[in-house]
Coordinates of C-alpha atoms and ligand atoms in Angstrom, one line a residue:
M1 CA 75.7 83.9 86.4
T2 CA 78.4 82.6 88.7
Q3 CA 81.8 84.2 88.4
N4 CA 84.7 81.8 88.5
Y5 CA 88.1 82.7 89.9
N6 CA 91.3 80.7 90.1
I7 CA 93.2 81.8 93.2
T8 CA 96.8 80.6 94.0
L9 CA 97.3 80.3 97.7
L10 CA 100.8 80.7 99.0
P11 CA 100.6 79.9 102.8
G12 CA 104.4 80.0 103.2
D13 CA 105.9 79.7 106.7
G14 CA 105.3 80.3 110.4
I15 CA 101.8 81.4 111.1
G16 CA 101.1 81.5 107.3
P17 CA 99.1 78.3 107.1
E18 CA 96.8 79.2 110.1
I19 CA 95.9 82.7 108.9
M20 CA 95.5 81.5 105.3
S21 CA 92.9 79.0 106.4
V22 CA 90.8 81.6 108.0
A23 CA 91.0 83.9 104.8
V24 CA 89.9 80.9 102.7
E25 CA 86.9 80.2 104.9
V26 CA 85.9 83.9 104.7
L27 CA 86.2 83.9 100.9
N28 CA 84.1 80.7 100.6
V29 CA 81.2 82.3 102.6
I30 CA 81.5 85.6 100.6
G31 CA 81.5 83.5 97.4
K32 CA 78.0 82.0 98.4
R33 CA 76.6 85.4 99.2
F34 CA 77.8 87.0 95.9
D35 CA 77.6 84.0 93.6
L36 CA 81.3 83.8 93.2
K37 CA 83.2 80.5 92.8
F38 CA 86.8 80.4 94.0
T39 CA 88.9 77.5 92.9
F40 CA 91.9 77.4 95.1
Q41 CA 95.3 75.9 94.4
T42 CA 98.1 75.9 96.9
A43 CA 101.8 76.2 96.1
L44 CA 105.1 76.3 97.9
I45 CA 107.1 79.4 98.6
G46 CA 109.8 80.5 101.1
G47 CA 111.2 78.1 103.7
A48 CA 108.5 75.5 103.0
A49 CA 109.6 75.4 99.4
I50 CA 113.3 75.3 100.4
D51 CA 112.6 72.2 102.6
E52 CA 110.7 70.4 99.9
T53 CA 112.5 71.4 96.7
G54 CA 115.7 73.2 97.7
E55 CA 114.5 76.4 96.1
P56 CA 112.6 79.4 97.7
L57 CA 110.5 79.8 94.6
P58 CA 110.1 76.6 92.5
S59 CA 109.2 77.4 88.9
A60 CA 105.9 75.4 89.4
T61 CA 104.9 78.0 91.9
L62 CA 105.6 80.9 89.5
D63 CA 103.7 79.2 86.7
M64 CA 100.7 78.6 88.8
C65 CA 100.6 82.2 89.9
R66 CA 101.0 83.4 86.4
N67 CA 98.0 81.3 85.4
S68 CA 95.6 82.4 88.0
N69 CA 93.3 85.4 88.5
S70 CA 95.0 86.4 91.7
V71 CA 97.5 85.3 94.3
L72 CA 96.9 85.3 98.1
L73 CA 100.2 85.1 100.0
A74 CA 100.6 84.7 103.9
A75 CA 104.2 85.1 105.1
I76 CA 107.6 83.6 104.5
G77 CA 110.8 83.1 106.6
G78 CA 111.9 81.7 110.0
Y79 CA 115.0 81.2 112.1
K80 CA 115.6 77.8 110.5
W81 CA 116.7 79.4 107.1
D82 CA 118.3 82.5 108.4
T83 CA 121.9 81.2 107.9
L84 CA 121.5 80.3 104.2
P85 CA 123.2 82.4 101.6
S86 CA 121.0 85.3 100.5
Y87 CA 119.9 83.9 97.0
K88 CA 118.7 80.7 98.8
R89 CA 116.8 82.3 101.7
P90 CA 113.0 82.5 101.9
E91 CA 113.2 86.3 101.1
A92 CA 114.6 85.5 97.8
G93 CA 111.5 83.6 97.0
L94 CA 109.3 86.7 97.7
L95 CA 111.7 89.0 95.6
G96 CA 111.6 86.4 92.8
L97 CA 107.8 86.4 92.9
R98 CA 107.6 90.2 92.7
A99 CA 110.1 90.3 89.8
G100 CA 108.6 87.3 88.0
L101 CA 105.1 88.7 88.0
E102 CA 106.4 92.3 87.4
L103 CA 104.6 93.7 90.5
F104 CA 106.1 97.1 90.4
A105 CA 103.5 98.8 92.6
N106 CA 103.0 98.0 96.2
L107 CA 100.1 99.5 98.0
R108 CA 100.3 99.6 101.8
P109 CA 97.5 101.3 103.6
A110 CA 97.9 102.4 107.2
K111 CA 94.6 103.5 108.6
I112 CA 93.9 103.8 112.3
L113 CA 90.8 102.0 113.5
P114 CA 88.9 103.8 116.3
Q115 CA 88.5 100.4 118.2
L116 CA 92.3 100.0 118.4
I117 CA 93.4 103.6 118.9
D118 CA 94.7 102.6 122.4
A119 CA 97.1 100.1 120.7
S120 CA 99.2 102.8 119.2
T121 CA 102.4 103.8 121.1
L122 CA 101.8 107.4 120.0
K123 CA 99.4 109.9 121.7
K124 CA 95.8 109.6 120.8
E125 CA 95.5 113.1 119.4
V126 CA 98.5 112.4 117.2
V127 CA 97.1 109.3 115.5
D128 CA 93.4 109.8 115.6
G129 CA 92.2 109.9 112.0
V130 CA 95.4 108.7 110.4
D131 CA 94.7 107.3 106.9
I132 CA 97.8 107.0 104.8
M133 CA 98.6 105.0 101.6
V134 CA 102.2 104.2 101.0
V135 CA 102.8 103.4 97.3
R136 CA 106.2 101.7 97.2
E137 CA 108.1 100.9 94.0
L138 CA 108.7 97.2 94.2
T139 CA 110.8 95.8 91.4
G140 CA 113.5 98.3 91.0
G141 CA 115.9 100.5 93.1
I142 CA 118.6 99.2 95.2
Y143 CA 116.9 95.9 95.7
F144 CA 117.5 94.8 92.1
G145 CA 120.1 97.3 90.7
K146 CA 123.3 96.0 89.4
P147 CA 126.2 95.5 90.1
K148 CA 125.4 93.7 93.2
G149 CA 127.3 91.2 95.3
I150 CA 130.3 90.7 97.5
F151 CA 133.5 91.0 95.6
T152 CA 137.2 90.6 96.5
T153 CA 139.4 93.5 95.4
E154 CA 143.1 93.2 94.2
T155 CA 144.3 93.7 97.7
G156 CA 142.3 90.8 98.9
E157 CA 139.7 93.1 100.8
K158 CA 136.1 92.1 100.4
R159 CA 133.6 94.8 99.1
G160 CA 129.8 94.5 99.3
V161 CA 128.1 96.3 96.5
N162 CA 124.4 97.2 95.7
T163 CA 123.3 99.8 93.3
M164 CA 120.3 102.2 93.5
V165 CA 119.0 102.8 90.0
Y166 CA 115.8 104.0 88.5
S167 CA 115.1 104.7 84.8
E168 CA 112.6 107.3 83.6
S169 CA 110.1 104.6 82.6
E170 CA 110.1 103.0 86.0
I171 CA 109.6 106.3 87.7
H172 CA 106.8 107.2 85.3
R173 CA 104.8 104.0 85.8
I174 CA 105.0 104.0 89.6
G175 CA 104.2 107.7 89.5
K176 CA 101.1 107.2 87.5
V177 CA 99.8 104.6 90.0
A178 CA 100.5 107.0 92.8
F179 CA 98.7 109.9 91.2
E180 CA 95.8 107.8 90.4
T181 CA 95.6 106.5 93.9
A182 CA 95.9 109.9 95.4
K183 CA 93.1 111.1 93.0
K184 CA 90.7 108.5 94.5
R185 CA 91.7 109.3 98.0
G186 CA 92.4 112.6 99.6
G187 CA 94.0 114.3 96.6
K188 CA 97.4 114.8 98.2
L189 CA 100.6 113.1 97.1
C190 CA 103.9 113.4 98.8
S191 CA 107.0 112.1 96.9
V192 CA 109.8 110.9 99.1
D193 CA 113.4 110.8 98.0
K194 CA 117.0 111.9 98.9
A195 CA 117.5 114.3 96.0
N196 CA 119.8 116.5 98.1
V197 CA 122.4 113.7 97.9
L198 CA 121.5 111.1 95.3
E199 CA 121.4 111.5 91.5
V200 CA 118.9 108.7 91.2
S201 CA 116.6 110.7 93.5
Q202 CA 117.1 113.8 91.4
L203 CA 115.8 111.9 88.3
W204 CA 113.0 110.5 90.5
R205 CA 111.9 114.0 91.6
E206 CA 112.1 115.3 88.0
G207 CA 109.9 112.4 86.7
I208 CA 107.3 112.8 89.4
T209 CA 107.2 116.6 89.0
K210 CA 106.6 116.2 85.2
L211 CA 103.7 113.9 85.8
A212 CA 102.0 116.4 88.0
A213 CA 100.9 118.4 85.0
E214 CA 98.6 115.5 84.0
Y215 CA 96.9 115.6 87.5
P216 CA 96.0 119.1 88.3
E217 CA 93.5 117.8 90.9
V218 CA 96.3 116.3 92.9
E219 CA 98.4 118.5 95.2
L220 CA 102.1 117.2 95.0
S221 CA 104.8 117.8 97.5
H222 CA 108.3 116.5 98.0
L223 CA 110.2 115.4 101.2
Y224 CA 113.6 114.1 101.7
V225 CA 113.4 110.6 103.3
D226 CA 115.0 111.6 106.7
N227 CA 112.5 114.4 107.1
A228 CA 109.6 112.1 106.0
A229 CA 110.5 109.6 108.7
M230 CA 110.5 112.4 111.3
Q231 CA 107.2 113.9 110.0
L232 CA 105.5 110.5 110.1
V233 CA 106.0 110.1 113.8
R234 CA 105.7 113.9 114.6
A235 CA 102.5 114.7 112.7
P236 CA 101.2 111.7 110.5
K237 CA 97.9 113.3 109.7
Q238 CA 99.6 115.7 107.2
F239 CA 100.0 112.6 104.8
D240 CA 97.4 111.2 102.4
T241 CA 99.3 109.2 99.7
I242 CA 103.1 108.8 99.8
V243 CA 105.1 107.5 96.8
T244 CA 108.7 106.4 97.1
G245 CA 111.3 103.9 95.9
N246 CA 111.8 100.4 97.0
L247 CA 114.2 100.8 100.0
F248 CA 112.7 104.0 101.3
G249 CA 109.2 102.4 100.9
D250 CA 110.3 99.4 102.9
I251 CA 111.3 101.5 105.8
L252 CA 108.6 104.1 105.8
S253 CA 105.8 101.6 105.3
D254 CA 106.8 99.8 108.5
A255 CA 106.9 103.1 110.3
A256 CA 103.4 104.1 109.0
A257 CA 102.1 100.6 109.9
M258 CA 103.1 101.0 113.5
L259 CA 101.2 104.3 113.8
T260 CA 98.1 102.1 113.8
G261 CA 99.4 100.2 116.8
S262 CA 99.4 96.8 115.3
I263 CA 101.2 95.5 112.1
G264 CA 98.9 92.5 112.6
M265 CA 96.0 94.4 111.1
L266 CA 97.5 95.7 107.9
P267 CA 97.1 94.2 104.4
S268 CA 98.9 95.0 101.2
A269 CA 98.6 94.7 97.5
S270 CA 101.4 94.3 94.9
L271 CA 100.2 95.1 91.3
G272 CA 101.7 94.9 87.9
A273 CA 100.6 96.5 84.6
N274 CA 98.4 93.5 83.9
G275 CA 98.1 89.9 85.2
P276 CA 97.5 88.7 88.7
G277 CA 98.4 90.8 91.8
V278 CA 99.8 89.4 95.0
Y279 CA 97.9 90.2 98.2
E280 CA 99.6 89.7 101.6
P281 CA 99.7 90.9 105.2
V282 CA 102.4 93.4 106.0
H283 CA 103.4 91.5 109.0
G284 CA 105.9 88.6 108.8
S285 CA 105.7 84.8 109.6
A286 CA 106.0 85.2 113.4
P287 CA 107.8 81.9 114.0
D288 CA 107.7 82.4 117.7
I289 CA 103.9 81.8 117.8
A290 CA 103.5 79.5 114.8
G291 CA 101.3 76.5 115.3
Q292 CA 99.9 77.7 118.6
D293 CA 96.6 79.2 117.4
K294 CA 97.7 82.6 118.6
A295 CA 98.1 84.5 115.4
N296 CA 95.9 87.5 114.3
P297 CA 94.3 86.5 110.9
L298 CA 92.7 89.9 110.3
A299 CA 95.4 91.3 108.1
Q300 CA 95.2 88.2 105.9
V301 CA 91.5 88.6 105.8
L302 CA 91.8 92.2 104.8
S303 CA 94.3 91.2 102.1
A304 CA 91.6 89.0 100.7
A305 CA 89.3 92.0 100.7
M306 CA 92.0 94.0 98.8
M307 CA 92.2 91.2 96.3
L308 CA 88.4 91.3 95.7
R309 CA 88.6 95.1 95.2
Y310 CA 91.7 95.4 93.0
D311 CA 92.1 92.1 91.0
L312 CA 88.5 90.7 90.9
N313 CA 86.6 94.0 90.7
Q314 CA 84.1 92.9 93.5
P315 CA 84.1 96.1 95.7
Q316 CA 80.8 95.2 97.4
A317 CA 82.3 91.8 98.6
A318 CA 85.4 93.7 99.8
D319 CA 83.3 96.2 101.7
L320 CA 81.4 93.4 103.4
I321 CA 84.6 91.8 104.6
E322 CA 86.1 95.1 105.8
N323 CA 82.9 95.8 107.8
A324 CA 82.9 92.4 109.4
V325 CA 86.4 93.0 110.6
L326 CA 85.3 96.3 112.3
Q327 CA 82.4 94.4 113.8
V328 CA 84.5 91.7 115.4
L329 CA 86.5 94.4 117.0
Q330 CA 83.4 96.2 118.0
Q331 CA 82.4 93.0 119.7
N332 CA 85.6 93.2 121.6
Y333 CA 87.4 90.1 120.2
R334 CA 91.2 90.6 120.3
T335 CA 94.1 88.3 119.5
G336 CA 97.1 88.7 121.7
D337 CA 98.9 91.3 119.6
I338 CA 96.0 93.8 119.9
M339 CA 94.8 92.8 123.4
S340 CA 94.0 95.5 125.9
P341 CA 92.4 95.4 129.4
G342 CA 88.6 94.5 129.3
M343 CA 88.7 92.9 125.9
K344 CA 88.0 89.2 125.1
L345 CA 91.2 87.3 124.2
V346 CA 90.8 84.8 121.4
G347 CA 93.0 82.7 119.2
C348 CA 93.3 82.6 115.5
R349 CA 90.5 80.1 114.8
A350 CA 88.0 81.7 117.2
M351 CA 88.7 85.2 115.6
G352 CA 87.9 83.5 112.3
D353 CA 84.7 81.9 113.6
A354 CA 83.6 85.2 115.0
L355 CA 84.0 86.7 111.5
L356 CA 82.2 83.9 109.8
Q357 CA 79.3 84.3 112.3
I358 CA 78.9 87.9 111.2
L359 CA 79.3 87.1 107.5
E360 CA 76.8 84.3 107.5
L361 CA 74.0 86.4 108.9
Ligands
IPM1 C1 108.5 93.6 103.0 C2 109.7 92.8 103.6 C3 110.5 92.3 102.4 C4 111.1 93.5 101.8 C5 111.5 91.2 102.8 C6 110.9 90.1 103.5 C7 112.3 90.8 101.5 O1 110.4 93.5 104.5 O2 107.7 93.2 102.2 O3 108.5 94.9 103.4 O4 112.2 94.0 102.2 O5 110.6 94.0 100.8
MG2 MG1 109.6 95.4 105.0

């Protein structure tokens, strides 16, 4: 029997629409092979939404996402909207989507692909075999804590305020996702905090440590965030799964991504307790190359694979897409961001066509 899925597409800004159209073509081909029917609906977010409606996350978009099986997002932001006040910027749309769908768990894999090992700025022996999953808390911490804002004191001086806060239940639910993830991977979990200075981190460490009793098969360790940043570039192979708060996760996941040489290859999943997840590339909207058919669509395509795996429970379809990505690299196709001497330089559409050719076989 055909399985039906309603998917909300959020192409967003910059290169978003170009890479999204490749992912949609890939999903349609996969659908035929596995008897899955995708019904796509497109909605506005980010700068594109600001231009049309004045808001970065129109309520119609959030409603459509809530009522779908899953959400595929490309990228948001661009120079054009950079001077708007923070609550009106494209980024506010993304944060609103995370909060609105309660996507508290962000999974960011950083795995080195043998075909691209020379793209890393680190020595081959340091990065060869790196396979890290960063589990970032996504709806709490300093991103959402209150009080927040810019206030004027009695003396007329301005003060900028944000608050880093985690409650026990928030620590517990992200901890559970992290332990479950580590259990299915290499069985090692490193929790990253700043417990030598911050009370919020002391509670974090206590909560994660308590959970460890439920997961005897997972080996738990703790690192302070400054040391974790250093270890990530010094000896990244020591890490399997990392769990950390919103801000530390934002920073460390970019560092982990760059170990692989190209942020243009990395997908991510943002998951809630139930309801649809949001799948998006780790990279941004790259406004400098937008509309020029130069973007790398592979992270978007791999995000669609993560969607099939986590939200739609179609692991075989996901495997097929991931293998096709390895094969196009094996055939030496490269977009500009991962280009190296001797390889075949292609644009976004040609990279998509090469993928479709493999998937249609
Ligand atoms: C990310 C981005 C976002 C974040 C921005 C665009 C709001 O950097 O997804 O990592 O800080 O979470
Ligand atoms: Mg970031």
